[in-house]
PDB file of C-alpha atoms in Angstrom:
ATOM      1  CA  VAL A   1     116.274 -96.977  19.436  1.00 95.00           C
ATOM      2  CA  GLY A   2     116.737 -94.885  22.468  1.00 89.00           C
ATOM      3  CA  GLY A   3     113.579 -93.049  21.838  1.00 86.00           C
ATOM      4  CA  GLU A   4     114.624 -92.047  18.275  1.00 92.00           C
ATOM      5  CA  GLU A   5     112.826 -93.408  15.127  1.00 93.00           C
ATOM      6  CA  ILE A   6     114.709 -95.170  12.472  1.00 96.00           C
ATOM      7  CA  SER A   7     115.991 -92.707   9.831  1.00 97.00           C
ATOM      8  CA  ASP A   8     114.421 -92.718   6.297  1.00 98.00           C
ATOM      9  CA  ASP A   9     117.786 -93.700   4.865  1.00 98.00           C
ATOM     10  CA  ASP A  10     118.213 -96.774   7.191  1.00 97.00           C
ATOM     11  CA  LEU A  11     114.616 -97.816   6.589  1.00 97.00           C
ATOM     12  CA  ALA A  12     115.149 -97.605   2.820  1.00 98.00           C
ATOM     13  CA  ARG A  13     118.379 -99.447   2.959  1.00 97.00           C
ATOM     14  CA  HIS A  14     117.018-102.246   5.035  1.00 97.00           C
ATOM     15  CA  THR A  15     113.857-102.485   2.784  1.00 96.00           C
ATOM     16  CA  GLU A  16     116.010-102.704  -0.331  1.00 96.00           C
ATOM     17  CA  GLU A  17     118.195-105.457   1.241  1.00 95.00           C
ATOM     18  CA  LEU A  18     115.034-107.393   2.060  1.00 94.00           C
ATOM     19  CA  PHE A  19     113.764-107.072  -1.526  1.00 93.00           C
ATOM     20  CA  ASP A  20     117.093-108.304  -2.788  1.00 93.00           C
ATOM     21  CA  ILE A  21     116.802-111.318  -0.615  1.00 90.00           C
ATOM     22  CA  LEU A  22     113.267-112.093  -1.603  1.00 91.00           C
ATOM     23  CA  GLU A  23     114.102-112.026  -5.318  1.00 91.00           C
ATOM     24  CA  GLY A  24     116.080-115.043  -4.849  1.00 88.00           C
ATOM     25  CA  HIS A  25     113.299-116.936  -3.040  1.00 91.00           C
ATOM     26  CA  PRO A  26     110.022-116.472  -5.020  1.00 88.00           C
ATOM     27  CA  ASP A  27     108.434-119.234  -2.884  1.00 91.00           C
ATOM     28  CA  ILE A  28     108.540-116.908   0.183  1.00 89.00           C
ATOM     29  CA  ALA A  29     105.648-114.301   0.308  1.00 90.00           C
ATOM     30  CA  PRO A  30     106.054-112.349   3.560  1.00 92.00           C
ATOM     31  CA  THR A  31     103.136-110.145   4.801  1.00 93.00           C
ATOM     32  CA  TRP A  32     103.722-106.421   5.370  1.00 94.00           C
ATOM     33  CA  PHE A  33     104.046-107.145   8.997  1.00 95.00           C
ATOM     34  CA  ASP A  34     106.467-110.098   8.509  1.00 95.00           C
ATOM     35  CA  ALA A  35     108.621-107.783   6.404  1.00 94.00           C
ATOM     36  CA  LEU A  36     108.621-104.834   8.947  1.00 95.00           C
ATOM     37  CA  THR A  37     109.327-107.218  11.865  1.00 96.00           C
ATOM     38  CA  LEU A  38     112.409-108.576  10.050  1.00 95.00           C
ATOM     39  CA  ILE A  39     113.611-105.119   9.234  1.00 96.00           C
ATOM     40  CA  ALA A  40     113.167-104.161  12.846  1.00 97.00           C
ATOM     41  CA  PHE A  41     115.133-107.128  14.166  1.00 97.00           C
ATOM     42  CA  ARG A  42     117.968-106.515  11.632  1.00 96.00           C
ATOM     43  CA  TYR A  43     118.057-102.804  12.608  1.00 97.00           C
ATOM     44  CA  PHE A  44     118.150-103.724  16.350  1.00 97.00           C
ATOM     45  CA  HIS A  45     120.956-106.102  15.727  1.00 97.00           C
ATOM     46  CA  GLU A  46     122.808-103.451  13.715  1.00 97.00           C
ATOM     47  CA  ARG A  47     122.442-100.904  16.405  1.00 97.00           C
ATOM     48  CA  ARG A  48     123.465-103.366  19.125  1.00 97.00           C
ATOM     49  CA  VAL A  49     120.575-102.587  21.461  1.00 96.00           C
ATOM     50  CA  ASP A  50     120.879-103.650  25.013  1.00 91.00           C
ATOM     51  CA  PHE A  51     117.170-104.622  25.325  1.00 92.00           C
ATOM     52  CA  ALA A  52     114.440-104.731  22.625  1.00 94.00           C
ATOM     53  CA  VAL A  53     110.747-104.459  23.571  1.00 93.00           C
ATOM     54  CA  ILE A  54     108.785-106.558  21.135  1.00 95.00           C
ATOM     55  CA  GLU A  55     105.007-106.350  20.843  1.00 94.00           C
ATOM     56  CA  THR A  56     103.041-108.977  18.894  1.00 94.00           C
ATOM     57  CA  GLY A  57     101.121-107.685  15.994  1.00 91.00           C
ATOM     58  CA  LEU A  58      98.127-109.982  16.342  1.00 90.00           C
ATOM     59  CA  GLY A  59      97.459-112.827  18.925  1.00 90.00           C
ATOM     60  CA  GLY A  60     100.802-114.341  19.549  1.00 91.00           C
ATOM     61  CA  ARG A  61     101.120-118.050  18.852  1.00 93.00           C
ATOM     62  CA  LEU A  62     101.333-117.538  15.036  1.00 93.00           C
ATOM     63  CA  ASP A  63     102.641-113.946  15.102  1.00 95.00           C
ATOM     64  CA  SER A  64     105.864-113.010  13.215  1.00 95.00           C
ATOM     65  CA  THR A  65     107.472-111.750  16.518  1.00 96.00           C
ATOM     66  CA  ASN A  66     107.056-115.209  18.136  1.00 96.00           C
ATOM     67  CA  VAL A  67     110.418-116.360  16.624  1.00 95.00           C
ATOM     68  CA  VAL A  68     112.222-114.703  19.656  1.00 94.00           C
ATOM     69  CA  THR A  69     112.948-116.296  23.061  1.00 94.00           C
ATOM     70  CA  PRO A  70     112.493-113.205  25.457  1.00 95.00           C
ATOM     71  CA  LEU A  71     113.939-112.550  28.888  1.00 94.00           C
ATOM     72  CA  VAL A  72     110.353-112.043  30.100  1.00 95.00           C
ATOM     73  CA  SER A  73     106.941-112.325  28.495  1.00 97.00           C
ATOM     74  CA  ILE A  74     104.028-109.894  29.259  1.00 97.00           C
ATOM     75  CA  ILE A  75     100.353-110.699  28.646  1.00 96.00           C
ATOM     76  CA  THR A  76      98.490-107.507  29.555  1.00 93.00           C
ATOM     77  CA  SER A  77      94.797-108.518  29.350  1.00 90.00           C
ATOM     78  CA  VAL A  78      92.570-110.488  27.070  1.00 86.00           C
ATOM     79  CA  GLY A  79      89.363-109.224  25.519  1.00 82.00           C
ATOM     80  CA  LEU A  80      87.022-110.193  22.588  1.00 81.00           C
ATOM     81  CA  ASP A  81      89.124-108.502  19.922  1.00 81.00           C
ATOM     82  CA  HIS A  82      89.869-109.804  16.330  1.00 83.00           C
ATOM     83  CA  THR A  83      87.424-112.677  16.941  1.00 78.00           C
ATOM     84  CA  HIS A  84      87.275-113.454  13.219  1.00 84.00           C
ATOM     85  CA  ILE A  85      90.978-114.532  13.447  1.00 81.00           C
ATOM     86  CA  LEU A  86      91.711-115.352  17.064  1.00 82.00           C
ATOM     87  CA  GLY A  87      88.503-117.124  18.166  1.00 86.00           C
ATOM     88  CA  SER A  88      85.126-116.276  19.464  1.00 88.00           C
ATOM     89  CA  THR A  89      85.653-116.887  23.186  1.00 92.00           C
ATOM     90  CA  VAL A  90      88.006-115.507  25.805  1.00 89.00           C
ATOM     91  CA  ARG A  91      89.560-118.925  26.306  1.00 93.00           C
ATOM     92  CA  GLU A  92      90.266-119.279  22.539  1.00 93.00           C
ATOM     93  CA  ILE A  93      91.846-115.905  22.370  1.00 91.00           C
ATOM     94  CA  ALA A  94      93.749-116.442  25.675  1.00 93.00           C
ATOM     95  CA  ARG A  95      95.221-119.694  24.061  1.00 94.00           C
ATOM     96  CA  GLU A  96      96.529-117.747  21.062  1.00 92.00           C
ATOM     97  CA  LYS A  97      98.088-115.106  23.361  1.00 95.00           C
ATOM     98  CA  ALA A  98      99.630-117.684  25.695  1.00 95.00           C
ATOM     99  CA  GLY A  99     101.334-118.950  22.647  1.00 95.00           C
ATOM    100  CA  ILE A 100     104.176-116.591  23.241  1.00 96.00           C
ATOM    101  CA  VAL A 101     105.134-118.325  26.576  1.00 97.00           C
ATOM    102  CA  LYS A 102     108.549-120.132  26.289  1.00 97.00           C
ATOM    103  CA  PRO A 103     109.859-122.881  28.573  1.00 97.00           C
ATOM    104  CA  GLY A 104     111.257-121.429  31.807  1.00 94.00           C
ATOM    105  CA  VAL A 105     110.681-117.858  30.864  1.00 95.00           C
ATOM    106  CA  SER A 106     108.784-115.705  33.376  1.00 93.00           C
ATOM    107  CA  VAL A 107     105.382-114.403  32.465  1.00 95.00           C
ATOM    108  CA  VAL A 108     103.814-111.224  33.867  1.00 96.00           C
ATOM    109  CA  THR A 109     100.116-110.553  33.388  1.00 96.00           C
ATOM    110  CA  ALA A 110      97.059-108.686  34.569  1.00 95.00           C
ATOM    111  CA  CYS A 111      94.616-111.249  33.268  1.00 94.00           C
ATOM    112  CA  GLY A 112      91.948-112.867  35.388  1.00 93.00           C
ATOM    113  CA  GLY A 113      89.163-115.272  35.062  1.00 94.00           C
ATOM    114  CA  GLU A 114      89.080-117.646  32.186  1.00 95.00           C
ATOM    115  CA  ALA A 115      92.061-116.088  30.487  1.00 94.00           C
ATOM    116  CA  LEU A 116      94.168-116.580  33.579  1.00 96.00           C
ATOM    117  CA  ASP A 117      92.981-120.249  33.720  1.00 96.00           C
ATOM    118  CA  VAL A 118      94.516-120.710  30.300  1.00 95.00           C
ATOM    119  CA  ILE A 119      97.713-118.945  31.015  1.00 96.00           C
ATOM    120  CA  GLU A 120      98.194-120.839  34.255  1.00 96.00           C
ATOM    121  CA  ASP A 121      97.709-124.117  32.406  1.00 97.00           C
ATOM    122  CA  THR A 122     100.257-122.995  29.833  1.00 96.00           C
ATOM    123  CA  VAL A 123     102.917-122.023  32.182  1.00 96.00           C
ATOM    124  CA  ARG A 124     102.480-125.206  34.244  1.00 96.00           C
ATOM    125  CA  LYS A 125     103.214-127.294  31.244  1.00 96.00           C
ATOM    126  CA  LEU A 126     106.233-125.221  30.308  1.00 96.00           C
ATOM    127  CA  SER A 127     107.564-124.804  33.819  1.00 95.00           C
ATOM    128  CA  SER A 128     107.465-120.953  33.425  1.00 95.00           C
ATOM    129  CA  PRO A 129     107.257-118.720  36.476  1.00 92.00           C
ATOM    130  CA  LEU A 130     104.002-116.753  36.642  1.00 94.00           C
ATOM    131  CA  LEU A 131     103.493-113.404  38.285  1.00 94.00           C
ATOM    132  CA  VAL A 132      99.937-112.024  38.351  1.00 94.00           C
ATOM    133  CA  ALA A 133      98.685-108.516  39.250  1.00 93.00           C
ATOM    134  CA  GLY A 134      96.847-108.583  42.506  1.00 91.00           C
ATOM    135  CA  GLY A 135      99.064-111.405  43.577  1.00 91.00           C
ATOM    136  CA  GLU A 136     102.870-111.223  43.271  1.00 91.00           C
ATOM    137  CA  PHE A 137     102.635-107.571  42.580  1.00 93.00           C
ATOM    138  CA  SER A 138      99.919-104.848  42.855  1.00 92.00           C
ATOM    139  CA  VAL A 139      98.867-101.320  42.261  1.00 92.00           C
ATOM    140  CA  SER A 140      96.953 -99.121  44.780  1.00 91.00           C
ATOM    141  CA  ALA A 141      96.176 -95.489  45.704  1.00 83.00           C
ATOM    142  CA  TYR A 142      95.159 -94.329  42.241  1.00 86.00           C
ATOM    143  CA  GLU A 143      95.137 -90.545  42.115  1.00 89.00           C
ATOM    144  CA  ALA A 144      94.601 -88.155  39.186  1.00 89.00           C
ATOM    145  CA  ALA A 145      97.393 -85.607  38.849  1.00 90.00           C
ATOM    146  CA  PRO A 146      98.131 -82.836  36.444  1.00 90.00           C
ATOM    147  CA  GLY A 147      99.073 -84.411  33.148  1.00 87.00           C
ATOM    148  CA  GLY A 148      98.752 -87.864  34.370  1.00 91.00           C
ATOM    149  CA  GLN A 149      98.156 -90.021  37.499  1.00 93.00           C
ATOM    150  CA  ARG A 150      99.927 -91.196  40.673  1.00 94.00           C
ATOM    151  CA  PHE A 151      99.779 -94.677  42.304  1.00 94.00           C
ATOM    152  CA  ASP A 152     101.678 -97.011  44.678  1.00 95.00           C
ATOM    153  CA  TYR A 153     103.318-100.205  43.493  1.00 95.00           C
ATOM    154  CA  ALA A 154     104.186-103.224  45.562  1.00 94.00           C
ATOM    155  CA  PHE A 155     106.157-106.342  44.575  1.00 90.00           C
ATOM    156  CA  SER A 156     105.833-109.271  46.957  1.00 84.00           C
ATOM    157  CA  GLY A 157     108.826-111.259  45.634  1.00 68.00           C
ATOM    158  CA  ALA A 158     108.782-114.273  43.345  1.00 58.00           C
ATOM    159  CA  ARG A 159     110.458-117.639  42.958  1.00 55.00           C
ATOM    160  CA  ASP A 160     109.763-118.857  46.419  1.00 55.00           C
ATOM    161  CA  GLY A 161     110.527-115.559  48.123  1.00 57.00           C
ATOM    162  CA  ALA A 162     114.030-115.362  46.720  1.00 57.00           C
ATOM    163  CA  TRP A 163     113.690-111.710  46.040  1.00 62.00           C
ATOM    164  CA  PRO A 164     112.811-109.056  48.616  1.00 67.00           C
ATOM    165  CA  HIS A 165     109.552-107.199  48.939  1.00 82.00           C
ATOM    166  CA  ILE A 166     109.487-103.866  47.157  1.00 87.00           C
ATOM    167  CA  THR A 167     107.187-100.989  47.853  1.00 91.00           C
ATOM    168  CA  LEU A 168     107.163 -97.781  45.759  1.00 93.00           C
ATOM    169  CA  LYS A 169     104.961 -94.909  46.770  1.00 94.00           C
ATOM    170  CA  ASN A 170     103.625 -92.109  44.782  1.00 94.00           C
ATOM    171  CA  LEU A 171     104.781 -93.147  41.347  1.00 95.00           C
ATOM    172  CA  PHE A 172     103.748 -90.911  38.408  1.00 96.00           C
ATOM    173  CA  ILE A 173     103.049 -91.575  34.743  1.00 94.00           C
ATOM    174  CA  PRO A 174     102.046 -88.895  32.211  1.00 91.00           C
ATOM    175  CA  GLN A 175      99.098 -91.006  31.083  1.00 86.00           C
ATOM    176  CA  VAL A 176      95.424 -90.430  32.036  1.00 83.00           C
ATOM    177  CA  PRO A 177      93.580 -93.796  31.330  1.00 83.00           C
ATOM    178  CA  PRO A 178      93.493 -95.746  34.591  1.00 84.00           C
ATOM    179  CA  VAL A 179      94.499 -98.967  32.791  1.00 88.00           C
ATOM    180  CA  GLN A 180      97.925 -97.389  32.195  1.00 91.00           C
ATOM    181  CA  ALA A 181      98.730 -97.641  35.952  1.00 93.00           C
ATOM    182  CA  ILE A 182      98.255-101.479  35.632  1.00 94.00           C
ATOM    183  CA  ASN A 183     100.294-101.442  32.377  1.00 94.00           C
ATOM    184  CA  ALA A 184     103.042 -99.529  34.169  1.00 95.00           C
ATOM    185  CA  ALA A 185     102.968-101.997  37.016  1.00 95.00           C
ATOM    186  CA  LEU A 186     103.484-104.866  34.404  1.00 96.00           C
ATOM    187  CA  ALA A 187     106.510-102.969  32.943  1.00 95.00           C
ATOM    188  CA  VAL A 188     108.102-102.478  36.351  1.00 93.00           C
ATOM    189  CA  THR A 189     107.594-106.061  37.358  1.00 93.00           C
ATOM    190  CA  ALA A 190     109.102-107.289  33.970  1.00 93.00           C
ATOM    191  CA  ALA A 191     112.135-104.914  34.517  1.00 91.00           C
ATOM    192  CA  LEU A 192     112.594-106.286  38.061  1.00 88.00           C
ATOM    193  CA  LEU A 193     112.546-109.859  36.759  1.00 87.00           C
ATOM    194  CA  MET A 194     115.254-108.999  34.220  1.00 83.00           C
ATOM    195  CA  ARG A 195     117.634-108.177  37.042  1.00 73.00           C
ATOM    196  CA  SER A 196     119.019-111.317  38.883  1.00 57.00           C
ATOM    197  CA  ASP A 197     118.667-109.634  42.310  1.00 52.00           C
ATOM    198  CA  ALA A 198     115.662-107.352  41.539  1.00 52.00           C
ATOM    199  CA  ALA A 199     118.140-104.441  42.450  1.00 68.00           C
ATOM    200  CA  LEU A 200     116.712-101.972  39.936  1.00 79.00           C
ATOM    201  CA  PRO A 201     117.455 -98.495  41.387  1.00 86.00           C
ATOM    202  CA  GLU A 202     114.223 -96.844  42.567  1.00 89.00           C
ATOM    203  CA  GLN A 203     115.190 -93.529  40.880  1.00 93.00           C
ATOM    204  CA  THR A 204     115.603 -95.399  37.584  1.00 92.00           C
ATOM    205  CA  ILE A 205     112.033 -96.836  37.899  1.00 93.00           C
ATOM    206  CA  ARG A 206     110.597 -93.388  38.761  1.00 95.00           C
ATOM    207  CA  GLU A 207     112.378 -91.508  35.985  1.00 95.00           C
ATOM    208  CA  GLY A 208     111.489 -94.280  33.523  1.00 93.00           C
ATOM    209  CA  LEU A 209     107.743 -94.120  34.218  1.00 95.00           C
ATOM    210  CA  ARG A 210     107.713 -90.315  34.326  1.00 95.00           C
ATOM    211  CA  GLY A 211     109.347 -90.098  30.922  1.00 92.00           C
ATOM    212  CA  THR A 212     107.004 -92.704  29.335  1.00 89.00           C
ATOM    213  CA  SER A 213     105.708 -91.702  25.869  1.00 84.00           C
ATOM    214  CA  ILE A 214     103.350 -93.589  23.706  1.00 81.00           C
ATOM    215  CA  PRO A 215     103.259 -91.823  20.328  1.00 79.00           C
ATOM    216  CA  GLY A 216      99.901 -92.039  18.619  1.00 81.00           C
ATOM    217  CA  ARG A 217      98.111 -93.949  21.332  1.00 73.00           C
ATOM    218  CA  PHE A 218      97.099 -91.793  24.274  1.00 69.00           C
ATOM    219  CA  GLU A 219      99.199 -88.982  22.848  1.00 72.00           C
ATOM    220  CA  LEU A 220      97.951 -85.478  23.630  1.00 70.00           C
ATOM    221  CA  LEU A 221      98.160 -82.993  20.752  1.00 75.00           C
TER     222      LEU A 221
END
């Protein structure tokens, strides 16, 4: 919460409370991820967070996290991962990931090809606005920089042009892999959609991206 890990004491307390609940329900057998997700939700509620960023554990449709109705959904990309569980084709896996889409809730994605076809079909059935990288928003002018990379971001507006066009030049993220610029654009777009007028201060966006940290993954030690 706020960049700080849950304390050992709080984690132990929430875990013990969960065990106490489960003792009275022997018919319920949560997986490790089920239990951890529940603990996270209870902790976020306890801390009264303003926003919680929830990442699915595997797939989406049947994932523990899919009990929430989000303010916005993000599907970054679809590849042939976990095929023994999610399916052997891009379409099958995309269908599982598109299972997080909720009626009327905006979806932001960088998917293309067959995966995008599946997502478009899903949002059409659920009347959910869809914003696609390379369409409603885009990233350009990639440039390696000390400790990260710089790029330009453009948002063409959404919902029949109700929101203004936004262009942000020379944004910086402390992440080297090029795909992280796309992911950053997804995050910025999602943040804009969470504001009714897309009036997220430019300085807030710049500082948020510059301060991005992904412990473990892409972390330099």
